[in-house]
């Protein structure tokens, strides 16, 4: 069958907002990484339109510089300082997802009206708070508001659905994205509450997608000794595996785990990674590519 895909999508990071090594963590997970130089960046995606050459970045993480460099190298496209990509999309107002916007400001790249696609609530948060507000008033970013439930076209021909998801929404609402190319559809859902709290949420998110990046902040809670799991609003990997066992066995590799906390054994323990993969799920790898 002929592959008519047009967009390459790369995973530019797979960890929770704090990355790895995680600031101040003296446990083996991060002490070892400091010794070996291992780096896990907060989760983000890069998209390349092979027809127009346009690039899009999904999430502006604190590691935005190495992630943009990775995207330019993988796509074989050289961005420029004032326009490193043609569009940026952000899911919500938590540090790991938007703090990288500071690098587009006056003191660094001073980007030139970089299109930024966010929900109206996220747009209000950016306009109301420095240093994000000056990005807007100085024209370093142009904010495009997209209502949850609606879609946008951040680069030519790529349709992106904004889907409201329940999450700890102190500063903005939270969305997941569905990226629709001519051949395939990809889900980006890095931060959501436990599936059990919202009937049908997982099924709705996975409906009609070929590749699904989902929140896997914690494995089974063992990495949170002494903390009440009810106060940690993320689905556990073991819960996702339980909820979706039959479907994953039938279509292995569709569900790909991201947003892993530095302590998550899926980042450190090959026996756990194997167990996940034997069940038809996948621990996503930095740099992996899908074509849409
Ligand atoms: Zn996050
Ligand atoms: Zn750690």
JSON list of C-alpha atoms in Angstrom, two decimals, residues 59-65 90 95-105 132 135:
[
{"chain": "A", "resi": 59, "resn": "UNK", "atom": "CA", "xyz": [4.91, 22.35, 24.20]},
{"chain": "A", "resi": 60, "resn": "UNK", "atom": "CA", "xyz": [7.60, 24.95, 24.97]},
{"chain": "A", "resi": 61, "resn": "UNK", "atom": "CA", "xyz": [9.45, 23.15, 27.77]},
{"chain": "A", "resi": 62, "resn": "UNK", "atom": "CA", "xyz": [12.33, 24.41, 29.92]},
{"chain": "A", "resi": 63, "resn": "UNK", "atom": "CA", "xyz": [14.54, 22.37, 27.53]},
{"chain": "A", "resi": 64, "resn": "UNK", "atom": "CA", "xyz": [13.26, 24.19, 24.43]},
{"chain": "A", "resi": 65, "resn": "UNK", "atom": "CA", "xyz": [16.75, 25.01, 23.09]},
{"chain": "A", "resi": 90, "resn": "UNK", "atom": "CA", "xyz": [0.73, 24.51, 24.24]},
{"chain": "A", "resi": 95, "resn": "UNK", "atom": "CA", "xyz": [5.83, 24.95, 33.94]},
{"chain": "A", "resi": 96, "resn": "UNK", "atom": "CA", "xyz": [7.02, 21.96, 31.91]},
{"chain": "A", "resi": 97, "resn": "UNK", "atom": "CA", "xyz": [4.70, 22.91, 29.06]},
{"chain": "A", "resi": 98, "resn": "UNK", "atom": "CA", "xyz": [5.14, 26.67, 28.63]},
{"chain": "A", "resi": 99, "resn": "UNK", "atom": "CA", "xyz": [8.22, 27.93, 30.55]},
{"chain": "A", "resi": 100, "resn": "UNK", "atom": "CA", "xyz": [10.34, 27.60, 27.39]},
{"chain": "A", "resi": 101, "resn": "UNK", "atom": "CA", "xyz": [8.48, 30.60, 25.97]},
{"chain": "A", "resi": 102, "resn": "UNK", "atom": "CA", "xyz": [10.97, 32.83, 27.87]},
{"chain": "A", "resi": 103, "resn": "UNK", "atom": "CA", "xyz": [13.58, 31.83, 25.27]},
{"chain": "A", "resi": 104, "resn": "UNK", "atom": "CA", "xyz": [11.51, 33.56, 22.57]},
{"chain": "A", "resi": 105, "resn": "UNK", "atom": "CA", "xyz": [11.56, 36.86, 24.47]},
{"chain": "A", "resi": 132, "resn": "UNK", "atom": "CA", "xyz": [4.68, 36.14, 29.24]},
{"chain": "A", "resi": 135, "resn": "UNK", "atom": "CA", "xyz": [6.01, 38.47, 24.57]}
]
